[in-house]
Coordinates of C-alpha atoms in Angstrom, one line a residue:
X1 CA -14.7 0.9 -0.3
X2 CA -14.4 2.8 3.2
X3 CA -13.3 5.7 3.3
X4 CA -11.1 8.1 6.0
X5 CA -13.6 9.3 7.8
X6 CA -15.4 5.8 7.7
X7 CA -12.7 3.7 9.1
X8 CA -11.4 6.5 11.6
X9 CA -15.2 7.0 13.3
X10 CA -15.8 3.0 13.1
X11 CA -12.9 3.4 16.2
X12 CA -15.0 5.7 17.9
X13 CA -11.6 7.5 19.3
X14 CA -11.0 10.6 17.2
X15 CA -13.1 13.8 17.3
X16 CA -14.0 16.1 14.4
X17 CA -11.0 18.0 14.5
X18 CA -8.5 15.0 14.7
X19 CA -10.1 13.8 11.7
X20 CA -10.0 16.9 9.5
X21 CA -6.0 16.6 10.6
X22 CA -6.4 13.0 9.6
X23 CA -8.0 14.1 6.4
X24 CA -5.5 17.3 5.5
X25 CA -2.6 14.8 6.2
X26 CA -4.1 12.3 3.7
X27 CA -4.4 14.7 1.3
X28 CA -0.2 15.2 1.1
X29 CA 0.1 11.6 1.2
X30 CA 1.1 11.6 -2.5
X31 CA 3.7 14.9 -1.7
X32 CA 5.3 12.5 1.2
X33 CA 5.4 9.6 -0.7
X34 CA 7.1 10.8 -3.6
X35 CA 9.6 13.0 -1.6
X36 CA 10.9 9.9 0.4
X37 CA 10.5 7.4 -2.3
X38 CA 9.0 5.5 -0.1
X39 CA 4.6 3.9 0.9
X40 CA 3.1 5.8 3.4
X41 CA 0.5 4.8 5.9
X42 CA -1.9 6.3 8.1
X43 CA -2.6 4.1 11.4
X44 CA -5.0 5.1 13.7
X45 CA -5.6 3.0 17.2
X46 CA -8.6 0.9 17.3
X47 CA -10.7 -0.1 20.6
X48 CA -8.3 -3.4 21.6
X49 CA -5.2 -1.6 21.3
X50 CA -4.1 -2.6 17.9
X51 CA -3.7 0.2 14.8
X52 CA -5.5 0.0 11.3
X53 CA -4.5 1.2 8.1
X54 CA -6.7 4.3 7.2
X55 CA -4.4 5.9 3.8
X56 CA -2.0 4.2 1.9
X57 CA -0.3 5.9 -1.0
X58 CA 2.1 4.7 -3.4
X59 CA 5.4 6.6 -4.4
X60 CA 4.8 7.6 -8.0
X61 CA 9.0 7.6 -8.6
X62 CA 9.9 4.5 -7.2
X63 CA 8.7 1.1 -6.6
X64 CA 5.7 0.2 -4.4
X65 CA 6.5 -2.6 -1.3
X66 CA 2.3 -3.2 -1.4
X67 CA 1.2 -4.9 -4.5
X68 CA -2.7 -4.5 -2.9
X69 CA -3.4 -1.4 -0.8
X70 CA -3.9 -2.3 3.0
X71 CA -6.4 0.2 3.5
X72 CA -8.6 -1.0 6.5
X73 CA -5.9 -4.1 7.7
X74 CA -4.6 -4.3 11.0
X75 CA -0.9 -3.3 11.7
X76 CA 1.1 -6.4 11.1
X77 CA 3.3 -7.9 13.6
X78 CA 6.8 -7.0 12.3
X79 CA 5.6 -3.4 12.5
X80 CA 3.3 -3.1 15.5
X81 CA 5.8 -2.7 18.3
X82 CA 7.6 0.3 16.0
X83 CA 4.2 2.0 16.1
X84 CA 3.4 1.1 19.2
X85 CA 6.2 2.7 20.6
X86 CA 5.3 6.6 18.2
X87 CA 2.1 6.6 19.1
X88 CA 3.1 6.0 23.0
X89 CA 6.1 8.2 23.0
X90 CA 5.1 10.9 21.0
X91 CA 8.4 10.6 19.4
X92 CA 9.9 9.5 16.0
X93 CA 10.9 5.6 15.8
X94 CA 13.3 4.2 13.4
X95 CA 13.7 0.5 12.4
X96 CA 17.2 -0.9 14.2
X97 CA 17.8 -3.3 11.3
X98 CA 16.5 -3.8 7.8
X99 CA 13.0 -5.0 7.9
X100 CA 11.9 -8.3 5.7
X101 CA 8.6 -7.8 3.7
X102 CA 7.8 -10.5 1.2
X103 CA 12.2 -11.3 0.8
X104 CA 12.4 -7.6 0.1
X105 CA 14.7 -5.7 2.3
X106 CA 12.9 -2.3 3.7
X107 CA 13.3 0.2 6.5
X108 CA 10.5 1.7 8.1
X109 CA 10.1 4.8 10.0
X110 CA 7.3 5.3 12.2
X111 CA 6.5 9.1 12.8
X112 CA 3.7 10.3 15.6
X113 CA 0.6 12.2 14.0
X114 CA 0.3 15.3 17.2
X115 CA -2.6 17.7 16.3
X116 CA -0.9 20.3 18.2
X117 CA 0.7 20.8 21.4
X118 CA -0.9 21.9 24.5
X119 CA 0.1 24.4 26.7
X120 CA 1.2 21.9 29.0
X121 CA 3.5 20.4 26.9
X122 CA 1.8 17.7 26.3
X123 CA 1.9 15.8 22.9
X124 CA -1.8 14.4 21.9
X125 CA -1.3 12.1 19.5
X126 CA -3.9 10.9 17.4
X127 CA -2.2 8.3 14.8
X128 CA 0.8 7.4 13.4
X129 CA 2.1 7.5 10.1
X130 CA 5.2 5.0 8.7
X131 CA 7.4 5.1 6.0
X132 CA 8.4 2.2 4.0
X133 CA 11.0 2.3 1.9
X134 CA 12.4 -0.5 -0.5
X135 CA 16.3 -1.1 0.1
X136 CA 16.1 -3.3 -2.7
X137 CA 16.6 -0.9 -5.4
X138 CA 19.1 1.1 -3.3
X139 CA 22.0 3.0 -5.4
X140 CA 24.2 6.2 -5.3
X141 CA 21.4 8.8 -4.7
X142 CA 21.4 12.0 -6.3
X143 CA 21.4 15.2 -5.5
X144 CA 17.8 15.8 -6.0
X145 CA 17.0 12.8 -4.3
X146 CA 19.2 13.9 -1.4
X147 CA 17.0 16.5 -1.1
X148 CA 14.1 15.5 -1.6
X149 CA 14.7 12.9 1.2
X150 CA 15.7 16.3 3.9
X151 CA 12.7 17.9 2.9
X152 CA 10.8 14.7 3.6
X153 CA 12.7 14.4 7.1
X154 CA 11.6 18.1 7.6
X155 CA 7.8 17.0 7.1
X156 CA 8.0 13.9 9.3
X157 CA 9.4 16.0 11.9
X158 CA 7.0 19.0 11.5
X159 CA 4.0 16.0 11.6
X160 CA 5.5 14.2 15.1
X161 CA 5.6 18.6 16.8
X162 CA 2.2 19.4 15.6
X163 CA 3.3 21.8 12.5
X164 CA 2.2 19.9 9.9
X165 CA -0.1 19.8 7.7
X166 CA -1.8 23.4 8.0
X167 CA -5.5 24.2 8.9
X168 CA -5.1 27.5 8.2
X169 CA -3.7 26.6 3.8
X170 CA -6.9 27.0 2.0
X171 CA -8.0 23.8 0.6
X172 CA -7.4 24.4 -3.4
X173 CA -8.5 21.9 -6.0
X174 CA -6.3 18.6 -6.6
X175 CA -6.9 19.4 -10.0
X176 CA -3.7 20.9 -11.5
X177 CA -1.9 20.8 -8.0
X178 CA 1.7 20.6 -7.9
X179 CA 3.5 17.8 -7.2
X180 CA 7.4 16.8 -5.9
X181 CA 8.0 15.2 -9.7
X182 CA 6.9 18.6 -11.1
X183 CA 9.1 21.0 -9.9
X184 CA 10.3 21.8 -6.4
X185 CA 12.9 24.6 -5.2
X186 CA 14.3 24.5 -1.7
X187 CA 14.8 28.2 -0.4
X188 CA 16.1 29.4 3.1
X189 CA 14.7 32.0 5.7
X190 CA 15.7 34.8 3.2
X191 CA 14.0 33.2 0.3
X192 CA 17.1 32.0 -1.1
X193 CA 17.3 29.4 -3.9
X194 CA 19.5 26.5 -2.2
X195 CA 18.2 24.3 -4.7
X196 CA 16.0 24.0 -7.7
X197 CA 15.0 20.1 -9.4
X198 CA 15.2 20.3 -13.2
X199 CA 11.7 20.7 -14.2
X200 CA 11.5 23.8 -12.1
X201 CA 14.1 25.3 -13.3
X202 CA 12.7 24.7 -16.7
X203 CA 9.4 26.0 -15.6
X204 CA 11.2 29.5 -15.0
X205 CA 13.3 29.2 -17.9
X206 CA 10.2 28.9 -20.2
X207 CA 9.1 32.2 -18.9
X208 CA 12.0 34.2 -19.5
X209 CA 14.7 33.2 -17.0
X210 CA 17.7 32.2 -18.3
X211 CA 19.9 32.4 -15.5
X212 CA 20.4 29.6 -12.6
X213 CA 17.8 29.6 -9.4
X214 CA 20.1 28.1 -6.4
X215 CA 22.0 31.4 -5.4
X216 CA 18.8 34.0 -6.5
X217 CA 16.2 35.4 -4.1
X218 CA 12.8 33.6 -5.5
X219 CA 11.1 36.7 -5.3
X220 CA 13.1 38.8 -7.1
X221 CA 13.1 36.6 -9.9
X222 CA 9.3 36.6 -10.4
X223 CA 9.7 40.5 -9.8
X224 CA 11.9 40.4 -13.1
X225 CA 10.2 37.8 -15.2
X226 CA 6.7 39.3 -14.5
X227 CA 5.4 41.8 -16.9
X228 CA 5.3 45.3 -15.8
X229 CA 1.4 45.5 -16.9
X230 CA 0.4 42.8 -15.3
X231 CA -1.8 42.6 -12.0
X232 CA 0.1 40.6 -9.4
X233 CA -1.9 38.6 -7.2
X234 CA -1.6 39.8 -3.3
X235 CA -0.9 35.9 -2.5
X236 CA 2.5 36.2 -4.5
X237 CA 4.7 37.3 -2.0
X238 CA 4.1 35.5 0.6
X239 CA 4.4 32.2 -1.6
X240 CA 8.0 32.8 -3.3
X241 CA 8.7 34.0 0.2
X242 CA 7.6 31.1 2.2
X243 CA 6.4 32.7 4.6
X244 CA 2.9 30.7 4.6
X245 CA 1.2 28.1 3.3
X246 CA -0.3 29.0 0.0
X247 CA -0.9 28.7 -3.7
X248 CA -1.0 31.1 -6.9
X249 CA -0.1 31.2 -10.5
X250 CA 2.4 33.2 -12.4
X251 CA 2.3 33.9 -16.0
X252 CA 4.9 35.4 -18.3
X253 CA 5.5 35.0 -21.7
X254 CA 2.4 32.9 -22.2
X255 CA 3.1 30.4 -20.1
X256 CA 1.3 30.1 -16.8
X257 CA 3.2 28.8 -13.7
X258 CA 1.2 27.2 -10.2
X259 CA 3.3 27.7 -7.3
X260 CA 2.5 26.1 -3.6
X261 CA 4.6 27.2 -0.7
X262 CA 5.1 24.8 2.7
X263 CA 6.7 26.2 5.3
X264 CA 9.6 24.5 6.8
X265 CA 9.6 25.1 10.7
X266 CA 11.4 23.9 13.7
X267 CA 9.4 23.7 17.0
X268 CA 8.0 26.8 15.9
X269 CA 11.2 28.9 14.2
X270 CA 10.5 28.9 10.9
X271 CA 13.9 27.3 8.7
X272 CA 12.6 27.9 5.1
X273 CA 10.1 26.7 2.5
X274 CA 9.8 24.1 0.2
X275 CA 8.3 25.6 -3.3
X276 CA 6.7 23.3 -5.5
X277 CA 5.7 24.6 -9.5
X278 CA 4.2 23.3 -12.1
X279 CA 3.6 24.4 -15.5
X280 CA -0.3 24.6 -16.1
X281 CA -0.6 26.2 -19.2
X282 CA -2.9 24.0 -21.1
X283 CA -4.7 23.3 -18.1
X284 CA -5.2 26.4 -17.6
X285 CA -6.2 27.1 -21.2
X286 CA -8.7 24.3 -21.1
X287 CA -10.0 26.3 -18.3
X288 CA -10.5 29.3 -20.5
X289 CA -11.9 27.6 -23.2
X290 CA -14.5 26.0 -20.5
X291 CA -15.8 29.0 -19.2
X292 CA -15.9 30.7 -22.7
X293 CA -18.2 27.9 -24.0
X294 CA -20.1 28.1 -20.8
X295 CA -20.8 31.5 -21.1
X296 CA -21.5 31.2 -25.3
X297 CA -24.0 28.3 -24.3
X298 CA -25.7 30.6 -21.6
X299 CA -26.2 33.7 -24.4
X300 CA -27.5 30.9 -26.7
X301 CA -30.3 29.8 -23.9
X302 CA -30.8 33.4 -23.5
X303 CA -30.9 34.0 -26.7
X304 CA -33.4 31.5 -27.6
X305 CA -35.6 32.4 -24.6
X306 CA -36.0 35.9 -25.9
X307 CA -36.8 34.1 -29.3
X308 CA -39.0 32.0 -27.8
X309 CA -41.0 34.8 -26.1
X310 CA -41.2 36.7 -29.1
X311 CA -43.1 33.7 -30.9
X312 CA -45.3 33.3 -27.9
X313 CA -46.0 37.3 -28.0
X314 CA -46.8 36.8 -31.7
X315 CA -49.2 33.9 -31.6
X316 CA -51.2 36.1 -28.4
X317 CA -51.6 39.1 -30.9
X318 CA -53.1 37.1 -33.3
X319 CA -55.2 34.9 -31.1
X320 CA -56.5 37.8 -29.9
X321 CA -57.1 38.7 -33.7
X322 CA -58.6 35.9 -34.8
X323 CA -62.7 35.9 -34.5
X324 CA -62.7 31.5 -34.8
X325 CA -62.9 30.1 -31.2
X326 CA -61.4 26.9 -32.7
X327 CA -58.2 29.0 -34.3
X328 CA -58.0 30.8 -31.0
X329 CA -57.8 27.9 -28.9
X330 CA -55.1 26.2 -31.1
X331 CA -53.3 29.4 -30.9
X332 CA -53.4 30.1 -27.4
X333 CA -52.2 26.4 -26.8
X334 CA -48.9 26.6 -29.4
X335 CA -48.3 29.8 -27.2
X336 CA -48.4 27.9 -23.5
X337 CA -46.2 25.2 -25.0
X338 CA -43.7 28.1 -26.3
X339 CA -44.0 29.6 -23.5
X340 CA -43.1 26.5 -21.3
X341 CA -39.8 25.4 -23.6
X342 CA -38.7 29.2 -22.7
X343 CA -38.7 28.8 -19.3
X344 CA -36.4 25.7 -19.6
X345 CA -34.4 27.9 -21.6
X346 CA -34.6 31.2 -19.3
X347 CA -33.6 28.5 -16.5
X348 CA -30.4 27.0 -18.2
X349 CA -29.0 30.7 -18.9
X350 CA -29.0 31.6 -15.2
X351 CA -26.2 29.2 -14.3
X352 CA -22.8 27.7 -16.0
X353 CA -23.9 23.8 -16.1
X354 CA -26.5 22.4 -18.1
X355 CA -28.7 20.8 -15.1
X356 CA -31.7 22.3 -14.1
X357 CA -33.8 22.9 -10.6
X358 CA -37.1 21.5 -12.2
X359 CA -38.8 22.4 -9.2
X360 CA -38.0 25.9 -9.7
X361 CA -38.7 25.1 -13.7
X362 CA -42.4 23.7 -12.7
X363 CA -43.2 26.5 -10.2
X364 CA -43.1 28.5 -13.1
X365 CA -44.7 26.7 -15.6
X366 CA -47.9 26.6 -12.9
X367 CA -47.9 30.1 -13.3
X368 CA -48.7 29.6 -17.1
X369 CA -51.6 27.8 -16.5
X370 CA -53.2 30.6 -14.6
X371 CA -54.6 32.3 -18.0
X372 CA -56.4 28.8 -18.4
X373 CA -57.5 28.7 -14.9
X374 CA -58.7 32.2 -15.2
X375 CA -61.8 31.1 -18.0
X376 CA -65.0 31.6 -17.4
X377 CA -67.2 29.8 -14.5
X378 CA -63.8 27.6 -14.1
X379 CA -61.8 28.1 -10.4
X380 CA -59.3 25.8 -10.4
X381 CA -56.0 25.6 -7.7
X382 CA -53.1 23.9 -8.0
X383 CA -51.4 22.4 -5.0
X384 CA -47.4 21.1 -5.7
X385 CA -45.9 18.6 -3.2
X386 CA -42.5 16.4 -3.0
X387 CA -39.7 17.1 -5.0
X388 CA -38.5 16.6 -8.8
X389 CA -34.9 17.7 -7.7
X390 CA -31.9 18.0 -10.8
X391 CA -32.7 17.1 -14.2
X392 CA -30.1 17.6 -17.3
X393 CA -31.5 19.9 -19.9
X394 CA -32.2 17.7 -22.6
X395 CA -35.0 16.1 -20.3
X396 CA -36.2 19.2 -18.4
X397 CA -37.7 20.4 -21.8
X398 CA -39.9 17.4 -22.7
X399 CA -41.0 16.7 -18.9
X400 CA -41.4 20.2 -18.7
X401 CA -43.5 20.3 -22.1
X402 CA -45.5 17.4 -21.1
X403 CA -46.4 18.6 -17.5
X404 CA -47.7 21.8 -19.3
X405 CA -49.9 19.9 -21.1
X406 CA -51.5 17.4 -18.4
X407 CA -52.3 20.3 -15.9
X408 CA -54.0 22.0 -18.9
X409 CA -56.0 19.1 -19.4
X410 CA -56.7 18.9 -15.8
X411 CA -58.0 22.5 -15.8
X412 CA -59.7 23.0 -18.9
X413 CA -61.4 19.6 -18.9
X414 CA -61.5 18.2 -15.7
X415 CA -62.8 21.3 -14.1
X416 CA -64.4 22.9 -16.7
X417 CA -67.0 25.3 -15.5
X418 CA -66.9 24.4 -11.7
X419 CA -64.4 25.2 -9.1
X420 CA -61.9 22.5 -8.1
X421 CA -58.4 21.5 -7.1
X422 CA -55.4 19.8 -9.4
X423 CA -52.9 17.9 -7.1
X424 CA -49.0 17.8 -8.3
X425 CA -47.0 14.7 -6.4
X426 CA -43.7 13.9 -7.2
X427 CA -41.5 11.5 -5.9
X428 CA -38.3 10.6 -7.0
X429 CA -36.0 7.4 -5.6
X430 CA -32.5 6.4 -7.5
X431 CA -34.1 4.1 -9.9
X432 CA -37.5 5.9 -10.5
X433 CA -39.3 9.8 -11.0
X434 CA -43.5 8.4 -10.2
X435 CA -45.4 12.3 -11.1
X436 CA -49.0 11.9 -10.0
X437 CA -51.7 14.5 -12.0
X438 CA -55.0 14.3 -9.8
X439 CA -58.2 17.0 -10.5
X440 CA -61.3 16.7 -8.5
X441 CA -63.3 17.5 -11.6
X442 CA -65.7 15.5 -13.6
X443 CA -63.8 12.4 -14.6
X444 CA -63.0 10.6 -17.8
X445 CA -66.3 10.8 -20.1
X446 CA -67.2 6.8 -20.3
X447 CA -63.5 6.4 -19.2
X448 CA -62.5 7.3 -22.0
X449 CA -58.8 9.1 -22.9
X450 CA -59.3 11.7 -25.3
X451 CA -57.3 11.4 -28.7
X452 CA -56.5 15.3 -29.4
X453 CA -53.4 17.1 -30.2
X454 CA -52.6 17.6 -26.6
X455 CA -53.0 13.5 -25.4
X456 CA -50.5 12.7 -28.6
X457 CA -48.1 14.9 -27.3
X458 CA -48.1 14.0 -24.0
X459 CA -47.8 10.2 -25.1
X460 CA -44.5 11.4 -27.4
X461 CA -42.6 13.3 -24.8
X462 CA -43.0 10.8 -22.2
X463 CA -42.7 7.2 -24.0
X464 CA -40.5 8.3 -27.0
X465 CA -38.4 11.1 -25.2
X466 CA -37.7 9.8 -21.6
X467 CA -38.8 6.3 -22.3
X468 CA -41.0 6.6 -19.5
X469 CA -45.1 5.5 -19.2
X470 CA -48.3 7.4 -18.2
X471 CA -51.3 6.0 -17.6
X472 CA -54.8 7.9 -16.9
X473 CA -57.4 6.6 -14.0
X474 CA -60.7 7.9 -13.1
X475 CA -63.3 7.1 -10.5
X476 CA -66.1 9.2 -11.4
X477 CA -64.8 11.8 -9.0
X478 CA -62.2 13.5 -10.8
X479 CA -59.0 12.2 -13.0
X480 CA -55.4 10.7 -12.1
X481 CA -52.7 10.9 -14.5
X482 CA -49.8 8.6 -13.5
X483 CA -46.4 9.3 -14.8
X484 CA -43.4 7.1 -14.2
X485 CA -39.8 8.0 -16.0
X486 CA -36.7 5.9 -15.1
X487 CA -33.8 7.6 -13.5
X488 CA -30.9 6.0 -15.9
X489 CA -32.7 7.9 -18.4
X490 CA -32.2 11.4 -16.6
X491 CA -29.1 11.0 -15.2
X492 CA -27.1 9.5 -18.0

């Protein structure tokens, strides 16, 4: 599916900026929608004059007029002239008379999207945005929906002067965000309560206010309901305030609070703020608990590296010790691989997910074959190109593990006494990682592929562990060890 910035640059109309406003405007479609119980749809103008759909959200307290989004479809006729005449006017357009969609009576409002003003006066407007809302379900509204509807006048009118939404409101996760349905309390220009929905008055009373909010200065009552001890965020005031467009948390009693402030202005004096809450407690909790386990899991990886090391330190000592060259080889081997399943391990504890750089992993591991480079009458480089990019842990060891052992090979056998190079590829695509092992040594012996401890494990990791295959070559002049893993296996 297209998305925003797709379907607005496939009209070749908009710059940059007007589609970050497109984009910031998008992202309070759901606030818009839910205030004025109503769809709501970005147009944009396309090359022949028309307007296409670019956002479409659905009101999550009331019923939808779109059964299918029209995301990407043309303006339709019954609304084209309505919009034609915002976008050209720079003004606000209301339907005269009900308008028929599918036998369902609606009224549509069709509000001018103006980046900002120029100094001119001028009003460059890049889109339009309507509201459709469904007179078919039309009873005695509410207070709260009363006022939910003025604050959603307020928006369309802060949208058609330029005021709305704000560049300069930091862009804070969707995740936890509050929303209209949550909680939202209307204040004035002196931070006066002039009203407060249920939930956000239960929002307050849950952290120790048991008084009313319509009648109380906002900031006052997070001044009493806040513990004394407690560090208050510098955001604070300016959010129960209203004075800009922001977002923090309270907490009292255990229970932790989100506020977001939007500014209500008009033509650039500003009236008062609409304050939405939301109680994010457990959300915030699972948070906790998150980073808790992320940080036990990086001491564990640390943990285990030191561990690891220690082994590897051990089995040096006593392959030093030993005075069989067979025992010392074996033992100098279990110490590389050791050595290589720590640095997977040293990797993981540097960061909070459990994804690894393998190219940083395998720059290191080449160091390890350095000692094995470094035997007698044996000069052996290593040259590294392409890229192995991100690999989840479980699959970083064993690729890791195996690589250790195949540039080993390269170096101990391949260029055994003589001086030579060993050639690293990798190449990875969505459906395949194709690792290419090349020395310039002596080749396979009769072609030959040797049946030692090392071969076995290089056969385990790669077919058993990341269902992958390898396959050796040689031309006489030196060795080529192919190695292809699929991708569904390392990024499932």
């Amino acid at each position: 599916m297209s998305t925003l910035s797709d379907l607005v640059h496939a009209q070749g109309c908009l710059n940059d900026e007007d589609v970050e406003w497109l984009h910031r405007l998008a992202g309070d479609g759901q606030l818009l929608a839910d205030l004025a119980s109503a769809d709501i749809v970005l147009w944009v103008a396309t090359g022949d004059g028309s307007f296409i759909a670019v956002a479409h959200t659905r009101p999550s307290g009331a019923a939808t007029l779109f059964y299918r989004d029209i995301v990407s479809e043309r303006v339709r006729p019954q609304w084209r002239t309505q919009v034609q005449g915002a976008f050209e006017s720079g003004e606000i357009v209301d339907s005269s008379s009900p308008d028929w969609f599918e036998e369902t009576p609606t009224r549509v409002r069709a509000v001018p999207i103006v980046r900002a003003r120029s100094t001119d006066g001028q009003t460059p407007v890049i889109g339009v945005v309507t509201r459709h809302t469904n007179l078919g379900e039309a009873r005695i509204p509410s207070r709260q929906q009363i006022t939910f509807d003025e604050c959603a006048n307020d928006l369309f009118r802060m949208i058609s002067s330029g005021e709305f939404p704000d560049l300069a409101a930091p862009t804070s996760p969707r995740r936890g965000a509050p929303r209209a349905s949550d909680g939202l309390i209307r204040i004035d220009v002196d931070g006066i309560s002039t009203f407060a929905s249920p939930n956000a008055l239960s929002a307050f009373n849950r952290m120790g206010f048991e008084d009313e909010l319509e009648g109380e200065s906002l900031a006052e009552v997070t001044t009493r309901i806040l513990p004394a001890t407690r560090q208050v965020d510098e955001s604070l005031p300016v959010v129960v305030t209203g004075r800009a467009p922001w977002r923090t948390d309270i907490e009292a009693r255990g229970v932790t609070v989100s506020l977001r402030a939007i500014p209500l202005k008009d033509h650039g004096t500003r009236i008062g703020a609409i304050i939405l809450c939301r109680d994010v407690s457990e959300l915030r909790h699972q948070e906790q608990e998150l980073i808790t386990k992320d940080a036990t899991i990086r001491e564990i990886h640390h943990r285990v590296k030191n561990n690891l090391q220690t082994v590897a330190s051990l089995l040096r000592i006593q392959a030093r010790r030993t005075h069989s060259d067979e025992a010392r080889d074996a033992l100098t081997q279990a110490m590389r691989r050791v050595d290589a399943i720590a640095v997977v391990h040293d990797t993981l504890a540097q960061g909070l997910t459990q994804k690894v750089d393998f190219d940083e992993v395998f720059h290191r591991v080449l160091k390890l074959v350095a000692e094995v480079a470094a035997a007698p009458n044996t000069r052996a480089r290593t040259q590294l190109s392409g890229h192995f990019g991100v690999l989840p842990s479980e699959y970083a060891t064993p690729l890791a593990l195996a690589l250790t052992e195949v540039v080993t090979n390269a170096v101990e056998h391949g260029l055994a006494g003589k001086e030579g190079t060993v050639t690293i590829d990798a190449a990875r695509t969505d459906d395949n990682l194709h690792v290419s092992v090349r020395d310039s040594g002596h080749g396979l012996p009769e072609g030959r592929v040797g049946q030692g401890l090392g071969t076995q494990i290089i056969r385990t990791l790669i077919q058993g562990e990341l269902g992958g295959s390898i396959e050796w070559r040689s031309d006489g002049a030196g060795t080529e060890v192919a190695i292809d893993i699929p991708m569904r296996w390392l990024t499932r």
